[in-house]
Amino acid sequence: MKDVLTPYKRRLETYLSALPLTGAPEKLRSAMRYSLLSGGKRLRGCLTLMSCEMAGSDSEAALPFAAALEMIHAYSLIHDDLPAMDNDTLRRGKPTNHVVYGEAMAILAGDGLLTHAFELIASSPHPRAFRAFGEIARAAGVGGMLAGQTLDVTLEGTQPELETVQAIHRGKTAALLTAPVTAGLILGGASEAEIEAGRAFGCHLGMAFQIVDDLLDLEGDPALMGKTLGKDQAEGKLTWPACVGVPQAKKDAEAHTRAALDALSCFGERAASIRELTCAMLRRAQ
Ligand code: GRG
């Protein structure tokens, strides 16, 4: 996964570290930068750039959108780690935002990253910026990531049903892995049929990604994952393996990966890097 992501990740890291976060008081700026620049695979940002290129365009103008998706992702992780949510103290191998800056500042840092993401893309002069903006806002919003998270926190401890877990994974995870693809394709000038193929791809990729995440919580290496593992089971989280068992969950992750690859067929050779990434994501250990 590292090899295919490295050139995109490098450009993204440079762009993110140089963001001025204009107007933010020093404490808020520091808390925002702490989580934004704490590593991570940068999948959402890289997928934005790669999808723009898959549409046949240069990805430079997609950089603010890639950065915005990483900012929204960082916000979701900060809030997800809060005592009122998952109450985690370790993320990407480092103390979580609220452990370092306190709960109030962590909430503000999350809010700051979310709103600044939209400030950033609102200033893009790209002719299709507004449509890409909509894709990202819907994915992060009440019918996307927040819907999944709401089900996740309200149904914790209930009997796992596959349909419910599907809805949680689709909202909580797949939405924010689909938006980079559709936004990148829109910015790159893809056709409507290609954008819809990208949507199907992103949705299957996101499902496979979260099923693997559920499996890693059971079988992964905490040092590689950089967070406390085993909490899903202990806290009665509605996960894929809790519903269907570990062997079937592995088969389902493979099936979603195959469906994701199939959805890319209309892109031919232009999808070579994204295909490689998709296969690597199934085998990931972190
Ligand atoms: C608004 C109060 C409030 C909270 C929002 C929306 C939300 C809380 C949380 C989102 C849910 C969430 C964190 C889903 C998990 C998705 C997931 C598997 C994240 C980890 O992604 P990776 O592995 O992380 O790409 P890295 O560290 O590599 O960036």
Coordinates of C-alpha atoms and ligand atoms in Angstrom, one line a residue:
M1 CA 0.0 0.0 0.0
K2 CA 2.9 2.3 0.9
D3 CA 4.5 2.1 -2.6
V4 CA 1.4 3.1 -4.5
L5 CA 0.5 5.9 -2.0
T6 CA 4.0 7.4 -1.5
P7 CA 4.1 10.1 -4.2
Y8 CA 0.5 11.3 -3.5
K9 CA 1.1 11.2 0.3
R10 CA 4.2 13.3 -0.1
R11 CA 2.4 16.1 -2.0
L12 CA -0.4 16.0 0.5
E13 CA 1.8 16.2 3.6
T14 CA 3.6 19.2 2.2
Y15 CA 0.3 20.9 1.4
L16 CA -1.2 20.1 4.8
S17 CA 1.9 21.2 6.8
A18 CA 1.9 24.6 5.0
L19 CA -1.8 25.3 5.6
P20 CA -1.8 28.7 7.5
L21 CA -5.1 28.0 9.4
T22 CA -5.6 31.8 9.2
G23 CA -7.3 33.4 12.2
A24 CA -7.0 30.4 14.6
P25 CA -5.8 31.3 18.1
E26 CA -2.4 29.6 18.8
K27 CA -3.9 27.0 21.2
L28 CA -6.6 26.0 18.7
R29 CA -4.1 26.0 15.8
S30 CA -1.7 23.7 17.8
A31 CA -4.6 21.2 18.6
M32 CA -5.7 21.2 15.0
R33 CA -2.2 20.6 13.7
Y34 CA -1.6 17.9 16.3
S35 CA -4.2 15.6 14.8
L36 CA -3.9 16.7 11.2
L37 CA -0.2 16.1 11.0
S38 CA 0.0 13.0 13.2
G39 CA 0.5 10.5 10.3
G40 CA -2.1 8.1 9.1
K41 CA -2.4 6.4 5.8
R42 CA -3.9 9.5 4.0
L43 CA -6.2 7.2 2.1
R44 CA -9.0 9.8 1.6
G45 CA -6.6 12.4 0.3
C46 CA -4.7 10.1 -1.9
L47 CA -7.9 8.6 -3.4
T48 CA -9.0 12.1 -4.3
L49 CA -5.8 12.8 -6.3
M50 CA -5.7 9.3 -7.8
S51 CA -9.4 9.6 -8.9
C52 CA -8.8 12.9 -10.5
E53 CA -5.9 11.4 -12.5
M54 CA -8.1 8.3 -13.3
A55 CA -10.4 10.8 -15.1
G56 CA -7.5 11.8 -17.2
S57 CA -6.6 15.1 -15.6
D58 CA -3.7 16.6 -13.7
S59 CA -4.4 16.4 -9.9
E60 CA -2.9 19.7 -8.8
A61 CA -6.3 21.5 -8.6
A62 CA -7.7 18.6 -6.5
L63 CA -5.1 19.2 -3.7
P64 CA -7.4 21.5 -1.6
F65 CA -10.2 18.9 -1.8
A66 CA -7.8 16.1 -0.9
A67 CA -6.6 18.2 2.1
A68 CA -10.2 19.0 3.1
L69 CA -11.1 15.2 3.1
E70 CA -8.1 14.6 5.4
M71 CA -9.2 17.4 7.7
I72 CA -12.8 16.0 7.9
H73 CA -11.3 12.6 8.6
A74 CA -9.1 14.0 11.3
Y75 CA -12.1 15.8 12.9
S76 CA -14.1 12.6 12.9
L77 CA -11.2 10.7 14.7
I78 CA -10.8 13.4 17.3
H79 CA -14.5 13.4 18.1
D80 CA -14.7 9.6 17.9
D81 CA -12.0 9.3 20.5
L82 CA -13.7 11.6 23.1
P83 CA -14.8 10.2 26.4
A84 CA -18.5 10.7 25.3
M85 CA -17.9 8.5 22.3
D86 CA -15.3 5.7 22.2
N87 CA -13.1 7.1 25.0
D88 CA -9.8 6.2 23.4
T89 CA -6.5 7.4 24.7
L90 CA -4.3 6.3 21.8
R91 CA -4.5 7.1 18.1
R92 CA -1.9 6.6 15.4
G93 CA 0.5 5.5 18.2
K94 CA 0.1 8.8 20.0
P95 CA -2.0 10.2 22.9
T96 CA -5.4 11.3 21.6
N97 CA -6.2 15.0 21.1
H98 CA -8.3 15.3 24.3
V99 CA -5.6 13.6 26.4
V100 CA -3.1 16.3 25.2
Y101 CA -5.3 19.4 24.9
G102 CA -8.3 18.6 27.1
E103 CA -11.8 17.8 26.0
A104 CA -13.0 21.3 25.3
M105 CA -10.0 22.1 23.0
A106 CA -10.4 18.7 21.3
I107 CA -14.1 19.5 20.5
L108 CA -13.0 22.9 19.2
A109 CA -10.1 21.4 17.2
G110 CA -12.6 18.9 15.5
D111 CA -15.0 21.7 14.8
G112 CA -12.2 23.8 13.5
L113 CA -10.9 21.1 11.1
L114 CA -14.5 20.4 9.8
T115 CA -15.3 24.1 9.1
H116 CA -11.8 24.9 7.8
A117 CA -12.1 22.1 5.3
F118 CA -15.1 23.8 3.8
E119 CA -13.4 27.2 3.9
L120 CA -10.6 25.7 1.9
I121 CA -12.7 24.2 -0.9
A122 CA -15.0 27.2 -1.0
S123 CA -12.0 29.2 -2.2
S124 CA -11.2 26.9 -5.0
P125 CA -11.6 28.6 -8.5
H126 CA -12.2 25.1 -10.1
P127 CA -15.3 25.3 -12.4
R128 CA -16.7 22.1 -10.9
A129 CA -15.7 22.9 -7.3
F130 CA -19.3 23.4 -6.2
R131 CA -20.4 19.9 -7.3
A132 CA -17.4 18.3 -5.6
F133 CA -18.1 20.4 -2.5
G134 CA -21.6 18.9 -2.4
E135 CA -20.3 15.3 -2.6
I136 CA -18.0 15.9 0.3
A137 CA -20.6 17.7 2.5
R138 CA -23.2 15.0 1.9
A139 CA -20.8 12.3 2.8
A140 CA -19.7 13.9 6.0
G141 CA -23.2 15.1 6.9
V142 CA -26.3 13.8 8.6
G143 CA -27.2 11.3 5.9
G144 CA -23.6 10.0 5.6
M145 CA -20.9 9.7 8.3
L146 CA -23.0 11.2 11.0
A147 CA -25.9 8.8 10.3
G148 CA -23.5 5.8 10.6
Q149 CA -22.0 7.1 13.8
T150 CA -25.5 7.8 15.3
L151 CA -26.5 4.1 14.6
D152 CA -23.1 3.0 16.0
V153 CA -23.5 4.8 19.3
T154 CA -27.2 4.2 19.8
L155 CA -27.3 0.5 18.9
E156 CA -24.2 -0.5 20.9
G157 CA -24.9 -3.6 23.0
T158 CA -27.9 -4.7 20.9
Q159 CA -28.2 -8.0 19.0
P160 CA -26.1 -7.6 15.8
E161 CA -28.2 -7.8 12.6
L162 CA -26.4 -7.7 9.2
E163 CA -28.7 -5.1 7.7
T164 CA -27.9 -2.7 10.7
V165 CA -24.2 -3.3 10.5
Q166 CA -24.3 -2.7 6.8
A167 CA -26.0 0.7 7.4
I168 CA -23.4 1.6 10.1
H169 CA -20.5 0.7 7.9
R170 CA -22.0 2.4 4.8
G171 CA -22.4 5.7 6.7
K172 CA -19.6 5.7 9.2
T173 CA -16.8 4.6 6.8
A174 CA -17.9 4.0 3.2
A175 CA -19.4 7.5 2.8
L176 CA -16.0 9.2 3.5
L177 CA -14.2 6.8 1.2
T178 CA -16.6 7.3 -1.6
A179 CA -16.6 11.1 -1.6
P180 CA -12.9 11.3 -2.5
V181 CA -13.5 9.1 -5.5
T182 CA -16.6 11.0 -6.8
A183 CA -15.1 14.4 -6.0
G184 CA -11.8 13.5 -7.6
L185 CA -13.6 12.2 -10.7
I186 CA -15.9 15.3 -10.9
L187 CA -12.8 17.6 -10.6
G188 CA -11.0 15.6 -13.3
G189 CA -13.9 16.0 -15.8
A190 CA -15.2 12.4 -15.7
S191 CA -18.4 11.5 -17.5
E192 CA -21.6 10.8 -15.5
A193 CA -21.3 7.1 -16.1
E194 CA -17.7 7.2 -14.8
I195 CA -18.8 9.1 -11.7
E196 CA -21.4 6.5 -10.9
A197 CA -18.9 3.7 -11.5
G198 CA -16.6 5.5 -9.0
R199 CA -19.5 5.8 -6.5
A200 CA -20.1 2.0 -6.7
F201 CA -16.3 1.4 -6.4
G202 CA -16.0 3.7 -3.3
C203 CA -19.0 2.1 -1.6
H204 CA -17.6 -1.5 -2.0
L205 CA -14.1 -0.3 -1.1
G206 CA -15.5 1.4 2.1
M207 CA -17.4 -1.7 3.1
A208 CA -14.3 -3.9 2.6
F209 CA -12.2 -1.4 4.5
Q210 CA -14.5 -1.4 7.5
I211 CA -14.9 -5.2 7.6
V212 CA -11.0 -5.5 7.6
D213 CA -11.0 -2.8 10.3
D214 CA -13.4 -4.9 12.4
L215 CA -11.2 -8.0 11.8
L216 CA -8.0 -6.1 12.8
D217 CA -9.7 -5.1 16.0
L218 CA -9.9 -8.8 16.8
E219 CA -6.7 -10.1 15.2
G220 CA -4.5 -7.1 14.5
D221 CA -1.2 -6.0 16.1
P222 CA -1.8 -3.1 18.5
A223 CA 1.7 -1.7 17.7
L224 CA 1.1 -1.6 14.0
M225 CA -2.5 -0.3 14.4
G226 CA -1.4 2.4 16.9
K227 CA -4.5 2.1 19.0
T228 CA -6.0 -0.1 21.7
L229 CA -7.6 -3.2 20.1
G230 CA -10.3 -5.6 21.3
K231 CA -12.6 -2.8 22.4
D232 CA -15.4 -3.6 19.8
Q233 CA -16.1 -7.0 21.3
A234 CA -15.7 -5.8 24.9
E235 CA -18.2 -3.0 24.4
G236 CA -20.7 -4.8 22.3
K237 CA -20.1 -2.8 19.1
L238 CA -22.1 -3.9 16.1
T239 CA -19.3 -5.3 13.8
W240 CA -19.3 -7.5 10.8
P241 CA -17.5 -10.5 12.5
A242 CA -20.0 -10.2 15.4
C243 CA -22.7 -10.8 12.9
V244 CA -21.4 -13.5 10.6
G245 CA -18.2 -14.8 12.4
V246 CA -14.6 -14.3 11.4
P247 CA -14.3 -16.7 8.5
Q248 CA -17.4 -15.3 6.7
A249 CA -16.3 -11.7 7.4
K250 CA -13.0 -12.5 5.6
K251 CA -14.9 -13.9 2.6
D252 CA -17.2 -10.8 2.6
A253 CA -14.3 -8.4 2.7
E254 CA -12.9 -10.3 -0.4
A255 CA -16.3 -10.2 -2.1
H256 CA -16.6 -6.4 -1.6
T257 CA -13.0 -6.0 -2.9
R258 CA -13.8 -8.0 -6.0
A259 CA -17.0 -5.9 -6.6
A260 CA -14.9 -2.7 -6.1
L261 CA -12.4 -3.9 -8.7
D262 CA -15.3 -4.8 -11.1
A263 CA -16.7 -1.3 -10.8
L264 CA -13.4 0.1 -12.1
S265 CA -13.6 -1.8 -15.4
C266 CA -14.7 1.2 -17.5
F267 CA -11.5 3.0 -16.6
G268 CA -9.2 0.5 -18.2
E269 CA -5.5 1.1 -17.6
R270 CA -6.1 4.5 -16.0
A271 CA -7.3 2.6 -12.9
A272 CA -4.1 0.6 -12.5
S273 CA -2.9 2.4 -9.3
I274 CA -6.3 2.4 -7.7
R275 CA -6.6 -1.3 -8.4
E276 CA -3.3 -1.9 -6.8
L277 CA -4.3 0.2 -3.7
T278 CA -7.7 -1.7 -3.5
C279 CA -5.9 -5.1 -3.4
A280 CA -3.4 -3.8 -0.8
M281 CA -6.2 -2.5 1.4
L282 CA -7.6 -6.0 1.8
R283 CA -4.2 -7.3 3.0
R284 CA -3.4 -4.3 5.2
A285 CA -2.1 -4.8 8.8
Q286 CA -2.6 -1.2 9.9
Ligands
GRG1 C1 -19.9 15.2 15.6 C2 -19.6 14.7 18.0 C3 -19.4 14.3 16.6 C4 -18.7 13.2 16.3 C5 -18.4 12.7 15.0 C6 -18.5 11.1 12.7 C7 -17.7 10.7 13.9 C8 -17.8 11.4 15.1 C9 -16.9 9.7 13.8 C10 -16.7 8.9 12.5 C11 -16.6 7.5 12.8 C12 -15.3 6.9 12.6 C13 -14.1 7.4 13.3 C14 -15.3 5.8 11.7 C15 -14.2 5.0 11.6 C16 -13.7 5.0 10.2 C17 -12.3 4.4 10.3 C18 -12.0 3.0 10.1 C19 -11.3 5.2 10.6 C20 -9.8 4.9 10.5 O1 -9.4 5.2 9.2 P1 -7.9 5.0 8.7 O2 -7.5 3.6 9.0 O3 -7.1 6.0 9.7 O4 -7.8 5.5 7.3 P2 -5.7 6.7 9.5 O5 -5.1 6.8 10.9 O6 -4.8 5.8 8.6 O7 -6.0 8.0 8.8

